[in-house]
mmCIF file of C-alpha atoms in Angstrom:
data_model
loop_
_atom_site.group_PDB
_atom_site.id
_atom_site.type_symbol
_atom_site.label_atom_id
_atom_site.label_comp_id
_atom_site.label_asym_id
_atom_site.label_seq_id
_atom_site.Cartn_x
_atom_site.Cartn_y
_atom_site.Cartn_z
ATOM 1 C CA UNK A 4 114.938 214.806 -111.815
ATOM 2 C CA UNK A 5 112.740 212.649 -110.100
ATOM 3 C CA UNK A 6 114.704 210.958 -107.105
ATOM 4 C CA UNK A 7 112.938 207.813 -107.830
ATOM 5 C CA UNK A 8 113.940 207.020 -111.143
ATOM 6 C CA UNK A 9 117.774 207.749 -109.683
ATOM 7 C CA UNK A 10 117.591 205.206 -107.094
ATOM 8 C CA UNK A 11 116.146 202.874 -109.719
ATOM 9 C CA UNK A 12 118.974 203.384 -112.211
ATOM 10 C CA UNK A 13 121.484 202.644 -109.443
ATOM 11 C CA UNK A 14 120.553 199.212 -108.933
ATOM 12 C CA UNK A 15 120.286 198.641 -112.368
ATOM 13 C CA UNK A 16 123.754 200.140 -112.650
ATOM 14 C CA UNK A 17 124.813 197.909 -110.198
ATOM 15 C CA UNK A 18 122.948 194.830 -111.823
ATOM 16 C CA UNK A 19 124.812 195.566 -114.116
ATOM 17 C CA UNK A 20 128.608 195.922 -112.796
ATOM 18 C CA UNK A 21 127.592 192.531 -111.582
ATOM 19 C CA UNK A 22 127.017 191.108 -114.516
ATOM 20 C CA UNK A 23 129.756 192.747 -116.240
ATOM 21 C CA UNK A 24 132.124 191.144 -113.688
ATOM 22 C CA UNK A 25 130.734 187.018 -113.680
ATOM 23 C CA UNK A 26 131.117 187.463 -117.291
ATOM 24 C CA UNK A 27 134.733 188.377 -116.798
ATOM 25 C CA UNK A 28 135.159 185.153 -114.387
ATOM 26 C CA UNK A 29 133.442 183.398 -117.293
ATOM 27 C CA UNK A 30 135.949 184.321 -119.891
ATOM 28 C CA UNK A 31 138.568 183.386 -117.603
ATOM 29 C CA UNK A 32 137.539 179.936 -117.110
ATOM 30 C CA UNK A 33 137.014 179.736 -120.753
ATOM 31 C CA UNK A 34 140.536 181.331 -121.215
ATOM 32 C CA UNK A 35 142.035 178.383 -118.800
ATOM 33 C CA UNK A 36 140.099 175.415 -120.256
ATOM 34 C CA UNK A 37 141.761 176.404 -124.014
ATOM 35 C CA UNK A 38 145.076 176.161 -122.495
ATOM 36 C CA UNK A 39 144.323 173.161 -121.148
ATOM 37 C CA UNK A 40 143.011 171.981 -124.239
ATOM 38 C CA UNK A 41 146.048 173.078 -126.553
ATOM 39 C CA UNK A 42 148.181 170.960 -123.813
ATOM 40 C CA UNK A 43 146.218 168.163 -124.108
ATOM 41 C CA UNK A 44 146.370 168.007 -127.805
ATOM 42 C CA UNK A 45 150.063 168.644 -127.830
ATOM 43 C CA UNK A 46 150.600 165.318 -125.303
ATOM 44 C CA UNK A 47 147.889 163.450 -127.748
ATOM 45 C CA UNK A 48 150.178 164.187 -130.673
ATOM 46 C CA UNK A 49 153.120 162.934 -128.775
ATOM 47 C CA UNK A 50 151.558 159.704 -126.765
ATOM 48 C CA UNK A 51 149.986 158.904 -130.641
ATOM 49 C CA UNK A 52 153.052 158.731 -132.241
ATOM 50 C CA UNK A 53 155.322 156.750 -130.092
ATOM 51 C CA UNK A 54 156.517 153.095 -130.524
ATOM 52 C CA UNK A 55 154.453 150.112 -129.593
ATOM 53 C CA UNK A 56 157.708 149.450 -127.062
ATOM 54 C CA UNK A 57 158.368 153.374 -125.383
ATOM 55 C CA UNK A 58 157.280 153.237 -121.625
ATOM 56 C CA UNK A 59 155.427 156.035 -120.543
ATOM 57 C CA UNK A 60 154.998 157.162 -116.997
ATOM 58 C CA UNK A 61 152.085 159.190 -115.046
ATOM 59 C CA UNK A 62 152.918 161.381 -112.603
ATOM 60 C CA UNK A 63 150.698 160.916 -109.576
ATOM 61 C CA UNK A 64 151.741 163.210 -107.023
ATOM 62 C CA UNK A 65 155.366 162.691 -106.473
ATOM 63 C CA UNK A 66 155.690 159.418 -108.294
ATOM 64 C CA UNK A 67 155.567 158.180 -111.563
ATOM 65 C CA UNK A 68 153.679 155.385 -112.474
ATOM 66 C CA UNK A 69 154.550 153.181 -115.175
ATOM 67 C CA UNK A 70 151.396 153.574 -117.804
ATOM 68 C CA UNK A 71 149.793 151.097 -120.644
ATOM 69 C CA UNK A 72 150.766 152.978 -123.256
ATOM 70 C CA UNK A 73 146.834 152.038 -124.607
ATOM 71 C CA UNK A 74 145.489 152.968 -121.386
ATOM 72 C CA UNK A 75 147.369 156.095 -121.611
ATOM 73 C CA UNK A 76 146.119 157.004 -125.309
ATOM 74 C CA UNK A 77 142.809 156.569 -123.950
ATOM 75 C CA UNK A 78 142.696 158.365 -120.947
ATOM 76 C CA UNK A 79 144.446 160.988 -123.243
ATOM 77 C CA UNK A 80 141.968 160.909 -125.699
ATOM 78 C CA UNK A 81 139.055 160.638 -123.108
ATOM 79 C CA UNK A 82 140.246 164.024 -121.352
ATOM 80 C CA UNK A 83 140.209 166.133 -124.598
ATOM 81 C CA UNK A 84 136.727 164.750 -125.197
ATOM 82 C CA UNK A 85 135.691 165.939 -121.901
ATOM 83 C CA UNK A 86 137.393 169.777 -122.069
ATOM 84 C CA UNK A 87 136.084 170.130 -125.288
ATOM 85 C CA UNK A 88 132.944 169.341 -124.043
ATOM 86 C CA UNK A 89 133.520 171.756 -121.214
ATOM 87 C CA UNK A 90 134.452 174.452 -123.502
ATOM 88 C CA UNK A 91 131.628 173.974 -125.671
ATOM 89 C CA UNK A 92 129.354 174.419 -122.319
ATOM 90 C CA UNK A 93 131.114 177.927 -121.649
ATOM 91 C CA UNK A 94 130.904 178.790 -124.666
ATOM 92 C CA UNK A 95 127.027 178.898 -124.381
ATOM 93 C CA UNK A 96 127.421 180.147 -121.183
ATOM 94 C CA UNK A 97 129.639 183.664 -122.569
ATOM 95 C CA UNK A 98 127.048 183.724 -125.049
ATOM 96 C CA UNK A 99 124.022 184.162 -123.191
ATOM 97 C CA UNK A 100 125.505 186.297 -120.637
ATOM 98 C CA UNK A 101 126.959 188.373 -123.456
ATOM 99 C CA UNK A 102 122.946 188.955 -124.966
ATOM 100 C CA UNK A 103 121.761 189.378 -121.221
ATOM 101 C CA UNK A 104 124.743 191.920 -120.540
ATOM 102 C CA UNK A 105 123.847 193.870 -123.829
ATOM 103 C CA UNK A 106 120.205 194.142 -123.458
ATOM 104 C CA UNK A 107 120.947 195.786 -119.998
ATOM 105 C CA UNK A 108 122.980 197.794 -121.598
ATOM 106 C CA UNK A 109 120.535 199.220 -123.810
ATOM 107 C CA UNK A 110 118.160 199.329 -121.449
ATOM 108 C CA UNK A 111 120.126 201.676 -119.092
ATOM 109 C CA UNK A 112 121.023 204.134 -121.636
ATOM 110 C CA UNK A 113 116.757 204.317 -122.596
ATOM 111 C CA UNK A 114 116.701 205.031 -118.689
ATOM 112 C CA UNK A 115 119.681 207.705 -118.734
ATOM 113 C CA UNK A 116 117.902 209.435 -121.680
ATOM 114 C CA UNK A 117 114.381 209.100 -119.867
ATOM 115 C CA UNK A 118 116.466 210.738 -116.915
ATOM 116 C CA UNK A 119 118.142 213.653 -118.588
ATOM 117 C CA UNK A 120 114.890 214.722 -120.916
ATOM 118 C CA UNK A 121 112.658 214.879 -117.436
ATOM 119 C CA UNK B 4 140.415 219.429 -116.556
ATOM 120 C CA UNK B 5 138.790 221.645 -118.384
ATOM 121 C CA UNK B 6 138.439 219.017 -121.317
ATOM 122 C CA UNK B 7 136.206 216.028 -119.361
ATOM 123 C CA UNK B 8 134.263 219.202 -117.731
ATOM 124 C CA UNK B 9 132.990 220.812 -121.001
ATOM 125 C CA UNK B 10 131.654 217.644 -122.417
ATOM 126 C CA UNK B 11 127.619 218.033 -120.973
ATOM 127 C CA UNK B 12 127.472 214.215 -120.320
ATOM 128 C CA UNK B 13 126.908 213.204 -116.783
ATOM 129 C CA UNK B 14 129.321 210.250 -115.251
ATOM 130 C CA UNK B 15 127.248 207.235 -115.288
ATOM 131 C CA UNK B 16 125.979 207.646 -118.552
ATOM 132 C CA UNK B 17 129.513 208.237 -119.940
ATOM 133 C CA UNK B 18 131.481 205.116 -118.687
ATOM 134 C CA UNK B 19 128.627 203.112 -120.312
ATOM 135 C CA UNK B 20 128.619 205.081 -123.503
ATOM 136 C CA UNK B 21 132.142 204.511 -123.234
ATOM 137 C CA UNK B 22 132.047 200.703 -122.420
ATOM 138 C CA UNK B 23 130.079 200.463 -125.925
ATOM 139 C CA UNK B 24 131.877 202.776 -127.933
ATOM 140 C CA UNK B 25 135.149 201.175 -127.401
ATOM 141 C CA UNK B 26 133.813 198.240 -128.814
ATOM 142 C CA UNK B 27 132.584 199.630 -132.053
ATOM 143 C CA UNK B 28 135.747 201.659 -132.276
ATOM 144 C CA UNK B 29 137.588 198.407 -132.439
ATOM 145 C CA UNK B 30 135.527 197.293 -135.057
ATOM 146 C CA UNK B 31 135.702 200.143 -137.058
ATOM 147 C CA UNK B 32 132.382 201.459 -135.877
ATOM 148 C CA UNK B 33 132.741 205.433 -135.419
ATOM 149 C CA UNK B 34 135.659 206.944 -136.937
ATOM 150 C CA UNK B 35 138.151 208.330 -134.405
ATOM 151 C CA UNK B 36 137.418 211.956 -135.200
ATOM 152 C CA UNK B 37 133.957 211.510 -134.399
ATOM 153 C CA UNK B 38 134.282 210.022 -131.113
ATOM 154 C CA UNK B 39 134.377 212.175 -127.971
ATOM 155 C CA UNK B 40 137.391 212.876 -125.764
ATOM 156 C CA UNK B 41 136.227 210.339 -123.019
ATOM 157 C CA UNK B 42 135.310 207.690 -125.316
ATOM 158 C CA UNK B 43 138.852 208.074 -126.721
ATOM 159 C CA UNK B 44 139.729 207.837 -123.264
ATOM 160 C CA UNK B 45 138.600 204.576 -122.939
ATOM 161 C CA UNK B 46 139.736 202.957 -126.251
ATOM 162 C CA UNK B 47 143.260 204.024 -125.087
ATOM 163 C CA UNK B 48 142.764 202.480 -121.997
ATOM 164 C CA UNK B 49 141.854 199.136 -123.490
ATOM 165 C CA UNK B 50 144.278 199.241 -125.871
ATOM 166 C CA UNK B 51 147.121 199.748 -123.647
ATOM 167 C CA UNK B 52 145.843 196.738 -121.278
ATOM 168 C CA UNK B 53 145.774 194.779 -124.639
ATOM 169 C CA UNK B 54 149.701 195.781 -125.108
ATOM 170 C CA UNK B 55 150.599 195.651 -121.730
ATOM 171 C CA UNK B 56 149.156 191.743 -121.712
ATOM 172 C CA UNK B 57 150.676 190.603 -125.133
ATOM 173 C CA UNK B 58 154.294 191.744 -123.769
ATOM 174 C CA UNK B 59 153.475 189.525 -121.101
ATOM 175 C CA UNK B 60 152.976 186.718 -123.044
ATOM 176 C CA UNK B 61 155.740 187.174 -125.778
ATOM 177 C CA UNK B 62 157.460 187.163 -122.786
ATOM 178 C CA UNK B 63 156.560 183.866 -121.632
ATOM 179 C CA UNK B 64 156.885 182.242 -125.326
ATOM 180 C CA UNK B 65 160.365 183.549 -125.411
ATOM 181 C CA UNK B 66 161.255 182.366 -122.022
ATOM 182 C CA UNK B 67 159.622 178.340 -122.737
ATOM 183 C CA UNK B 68 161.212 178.336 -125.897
ATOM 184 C CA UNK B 69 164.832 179.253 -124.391
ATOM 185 C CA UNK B 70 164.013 176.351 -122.238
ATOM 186 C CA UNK B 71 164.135 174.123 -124.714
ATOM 187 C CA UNK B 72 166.837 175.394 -126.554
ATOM 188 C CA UNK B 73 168.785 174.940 -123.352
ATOM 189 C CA UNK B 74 167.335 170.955 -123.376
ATOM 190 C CA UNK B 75 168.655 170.502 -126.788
ATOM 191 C CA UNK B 76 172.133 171.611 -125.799
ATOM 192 C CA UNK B 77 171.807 169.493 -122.662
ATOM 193 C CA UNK B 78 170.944 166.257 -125.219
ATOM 194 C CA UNK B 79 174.271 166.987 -127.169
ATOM 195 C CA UNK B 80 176.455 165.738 -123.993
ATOM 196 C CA UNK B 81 174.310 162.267 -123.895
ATOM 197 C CA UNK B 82 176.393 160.943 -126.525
ATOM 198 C CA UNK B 83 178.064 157.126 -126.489
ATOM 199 C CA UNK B 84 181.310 158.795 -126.291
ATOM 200 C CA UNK B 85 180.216 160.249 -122.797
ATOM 201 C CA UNK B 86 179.157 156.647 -121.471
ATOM 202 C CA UNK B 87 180.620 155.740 -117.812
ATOM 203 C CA UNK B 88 182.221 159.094 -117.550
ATOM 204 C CA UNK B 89 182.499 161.073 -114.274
ATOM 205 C CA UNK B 90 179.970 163.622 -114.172
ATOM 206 C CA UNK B 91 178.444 166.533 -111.591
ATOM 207 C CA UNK B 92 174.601 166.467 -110.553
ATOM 208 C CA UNK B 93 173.241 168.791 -109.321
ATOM 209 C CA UNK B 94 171.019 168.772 -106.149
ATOM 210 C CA UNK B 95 170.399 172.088 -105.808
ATOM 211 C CA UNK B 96 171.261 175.080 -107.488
ATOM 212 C CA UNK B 97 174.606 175.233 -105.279
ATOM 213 C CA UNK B 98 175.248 171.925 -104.428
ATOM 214 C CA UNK B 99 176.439 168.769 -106.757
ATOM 215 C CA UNK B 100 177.400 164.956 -105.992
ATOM 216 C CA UNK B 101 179.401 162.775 -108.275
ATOM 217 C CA UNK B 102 177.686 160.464 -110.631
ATOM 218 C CA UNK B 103 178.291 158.912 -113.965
ATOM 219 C CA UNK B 104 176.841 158.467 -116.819
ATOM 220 C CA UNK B 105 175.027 155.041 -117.201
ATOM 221 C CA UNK B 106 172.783 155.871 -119.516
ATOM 222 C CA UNK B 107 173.347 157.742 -122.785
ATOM 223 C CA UNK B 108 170.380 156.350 -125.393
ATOM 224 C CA UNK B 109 167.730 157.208 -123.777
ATOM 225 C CA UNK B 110 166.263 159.914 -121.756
ATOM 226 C CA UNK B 111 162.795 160.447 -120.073
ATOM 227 C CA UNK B 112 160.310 163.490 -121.399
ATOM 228 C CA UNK B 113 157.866 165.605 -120.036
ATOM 229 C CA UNK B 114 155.251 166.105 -122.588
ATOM 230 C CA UNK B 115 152.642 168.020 -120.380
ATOM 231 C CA UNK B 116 149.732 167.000 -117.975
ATOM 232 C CA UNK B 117 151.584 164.971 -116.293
ATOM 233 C CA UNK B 118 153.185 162.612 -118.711
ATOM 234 C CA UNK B 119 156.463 161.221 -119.131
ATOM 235 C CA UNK B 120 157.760 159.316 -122.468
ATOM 236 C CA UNK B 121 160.847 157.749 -122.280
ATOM 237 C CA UNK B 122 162.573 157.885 -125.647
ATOM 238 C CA UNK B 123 165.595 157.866 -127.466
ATOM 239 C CA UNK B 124 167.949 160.874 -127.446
ATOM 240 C CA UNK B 125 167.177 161.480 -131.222
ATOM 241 C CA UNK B 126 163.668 161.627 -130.440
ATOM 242 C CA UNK B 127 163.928 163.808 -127.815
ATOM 243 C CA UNK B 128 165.783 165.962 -129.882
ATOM 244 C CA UNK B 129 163.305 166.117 -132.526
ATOM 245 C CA UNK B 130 160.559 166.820 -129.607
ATOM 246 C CA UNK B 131 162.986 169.889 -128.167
ATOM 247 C CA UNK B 132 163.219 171.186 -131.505
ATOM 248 C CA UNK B 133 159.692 170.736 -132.434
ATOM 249 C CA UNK B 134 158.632 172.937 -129.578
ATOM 250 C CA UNK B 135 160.942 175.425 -129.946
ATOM 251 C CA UNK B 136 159.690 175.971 -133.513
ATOM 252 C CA UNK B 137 156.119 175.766 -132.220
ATOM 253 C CA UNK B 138 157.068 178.615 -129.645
ATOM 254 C CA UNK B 139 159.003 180.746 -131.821
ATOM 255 C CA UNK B 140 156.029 180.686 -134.222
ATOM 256 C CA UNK B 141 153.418 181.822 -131.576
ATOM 257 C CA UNK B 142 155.917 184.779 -130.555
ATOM 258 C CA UNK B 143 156.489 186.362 -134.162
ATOM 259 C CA UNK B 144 152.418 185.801 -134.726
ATOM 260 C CA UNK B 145 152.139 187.972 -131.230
ATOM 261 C CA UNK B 146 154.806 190.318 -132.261
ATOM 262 C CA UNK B 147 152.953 190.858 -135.708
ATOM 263 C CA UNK B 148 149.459 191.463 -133.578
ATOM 264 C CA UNK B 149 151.530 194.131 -130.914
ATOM 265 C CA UNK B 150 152.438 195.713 -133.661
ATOM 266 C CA UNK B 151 149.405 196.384 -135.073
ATOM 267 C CA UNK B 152 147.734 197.461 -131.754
ATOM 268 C CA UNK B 153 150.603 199.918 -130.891
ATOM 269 C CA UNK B 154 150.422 201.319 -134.359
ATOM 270 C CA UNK B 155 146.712 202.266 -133.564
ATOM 271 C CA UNK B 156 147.769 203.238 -130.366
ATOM 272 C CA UNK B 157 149.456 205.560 -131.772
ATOM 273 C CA UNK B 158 146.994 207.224 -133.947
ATOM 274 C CA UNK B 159 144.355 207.630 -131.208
ATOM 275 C CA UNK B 160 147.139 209.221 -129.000
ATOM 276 C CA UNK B 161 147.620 211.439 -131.532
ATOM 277 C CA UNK B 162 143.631 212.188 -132.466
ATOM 278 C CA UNK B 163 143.744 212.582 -128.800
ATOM 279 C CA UNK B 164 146.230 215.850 -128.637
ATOM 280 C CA UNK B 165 144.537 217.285 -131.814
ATOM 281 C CA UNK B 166 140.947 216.831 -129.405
ATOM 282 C CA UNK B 167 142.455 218.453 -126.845
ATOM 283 C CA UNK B 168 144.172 221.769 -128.846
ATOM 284 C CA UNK B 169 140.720 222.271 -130.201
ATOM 285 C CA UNK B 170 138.949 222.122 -127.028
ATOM 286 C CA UNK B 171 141.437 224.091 -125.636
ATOM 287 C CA UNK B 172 140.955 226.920 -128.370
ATOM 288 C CA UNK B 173 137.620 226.892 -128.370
ATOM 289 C CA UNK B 174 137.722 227.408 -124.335
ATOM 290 C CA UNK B 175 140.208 230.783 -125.350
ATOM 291 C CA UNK B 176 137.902 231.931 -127.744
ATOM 292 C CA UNK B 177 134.635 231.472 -125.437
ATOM 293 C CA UNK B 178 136.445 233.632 -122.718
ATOM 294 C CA UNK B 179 137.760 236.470 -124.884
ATOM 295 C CA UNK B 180 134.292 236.710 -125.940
ATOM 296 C CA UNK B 181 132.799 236.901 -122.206
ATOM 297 C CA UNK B 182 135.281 239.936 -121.837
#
């Protein structure tokens, strides 16, 4: 075996673990942004089908503030826009590191072979 | 072990081979008898982190949901029989100061990121109950998915042993022949 080619396929083994491990992060972020979603959607539901007259608070730090219940849809309405748009962007994001991550991977085990048949 | 020695596959190579064939094993890829003993190895692996992290959260669906059940049964004493009566409130888990009730129509809700609705007790009810059937649902559709993944569990356990007799036979055989 030509010592070489070994020190070559364990950087690209490490390349590798690296890559293996942002896409982790990545799929955690992804896994906290649905959660946030589903939560969102669950107070849309609610905030959407009160009366015109219910008083809805906001809880800024250790106070609640007394919300327009239109201001309140909206802002509602305006952060499920925004996570969905954040997901969406993640979601690209998982996918291309996903391709990247499984080209590597084929292109380690063509340099395993190459190693063991020398 | 004997087993991981007499597979001719070096380290590195394996726990990639492995990475990939635990995917295609979970898609149905290579049958389990095909598979090798470390590749096995690793599907187990994955599928017990799977199990071990769906416990967790049928644990946490169970646990919300009891927290609303235990909301509901708090909404039954705000009744306008209870108005102006004496009543206990709690400060801390030890420690209560007298109060009484003032206010038994409507109540003030949490409904996540931060929001509060104040509505009637009805309502609220409806809300509790709502959630609680909401949870409960999510926990039978995780119990139906555990069960699945412990019933293949199972099965590659016990592809696993059956690997592991053979190897061991052949191993037997291979020395009785050297003598």
């Amino acid at each position: 075996m030509a010592p070489a080619n070994e020190q070559e396929m364990q950087k690209e083994l490490e390349k590798f673990k690296a890559m293996q491990e942002t896409l982790q992060k990545a799929y955690e972020a992804r896994m906290g942004l649905i959660a946030q979603q589903q939560e969102t959607e669950l107070v849309k539901e609610e905030i959407d089908s009160i009366e015109d007259d219910a008083v809805v608070y906001k809880l800024v730090g250790p106070v609640m503030v007394k919300q327009n219940i239109d201001d309140a849809k909206g802002n509602v309405s305006k952060r499920l826009d925004y996570i969905s748009g954040e997901l969406e962007r993640s979601n690209k994001i998982i996918a291309e590191k996903e391709t990247e991550l499984g080209d590597k991977q084929k292109h380690l085990i063509k340099m395993q072979q190459e190693l063991q048949s020398s | 072990m004997f087993a991981a020695d007499s597979i001719p596959s070096p380290q590195k190579a394996g726990a990639m081979a492995d990475a990939s064939a635990a995917e295609q094993a979970e898609e149905g890829g290579i049958p389990l008898s095909q598979a090798s003993l470390q590749q096995l190895n690793a599907v187990k692996q994955q599928l017990e982190q799977e199990v071990r992290s769906l416990l967790n959260n049928q644990a946490a669906l169970r646990e919300a949901e009891a927290r609303f059940q235990a909301s509901i049964e708090s909404l039954k004493s705000l009744c306008p029989e209870n108005n102006g009566k004496a009543m206990l409130i709690p400060l801390t888990s030890s420690l209560y100061i007298d109060g009484h009730m003032t206010e038994t129509k409507k109540v003030t809700v949490d409904v996540g990121t931060g929001y509060y609705i104040e509505m009637s007790v009805e309502r609220a009810h409806k809300f509790c109950s709502r959630r609680c059937k909401l949870l409960s649902d999510n926990a039978s559709k995780v119990e139906g998915v555990l069960k699945d993944k412990k019933k293949s569990l199972e099965q590659l356990q016990i592809t696993m042993q059956q690997k592991m007799y053979m190897l061991q036979q052949q191993q037997e055989a291979a020395k009785s022949e050297e003598r």
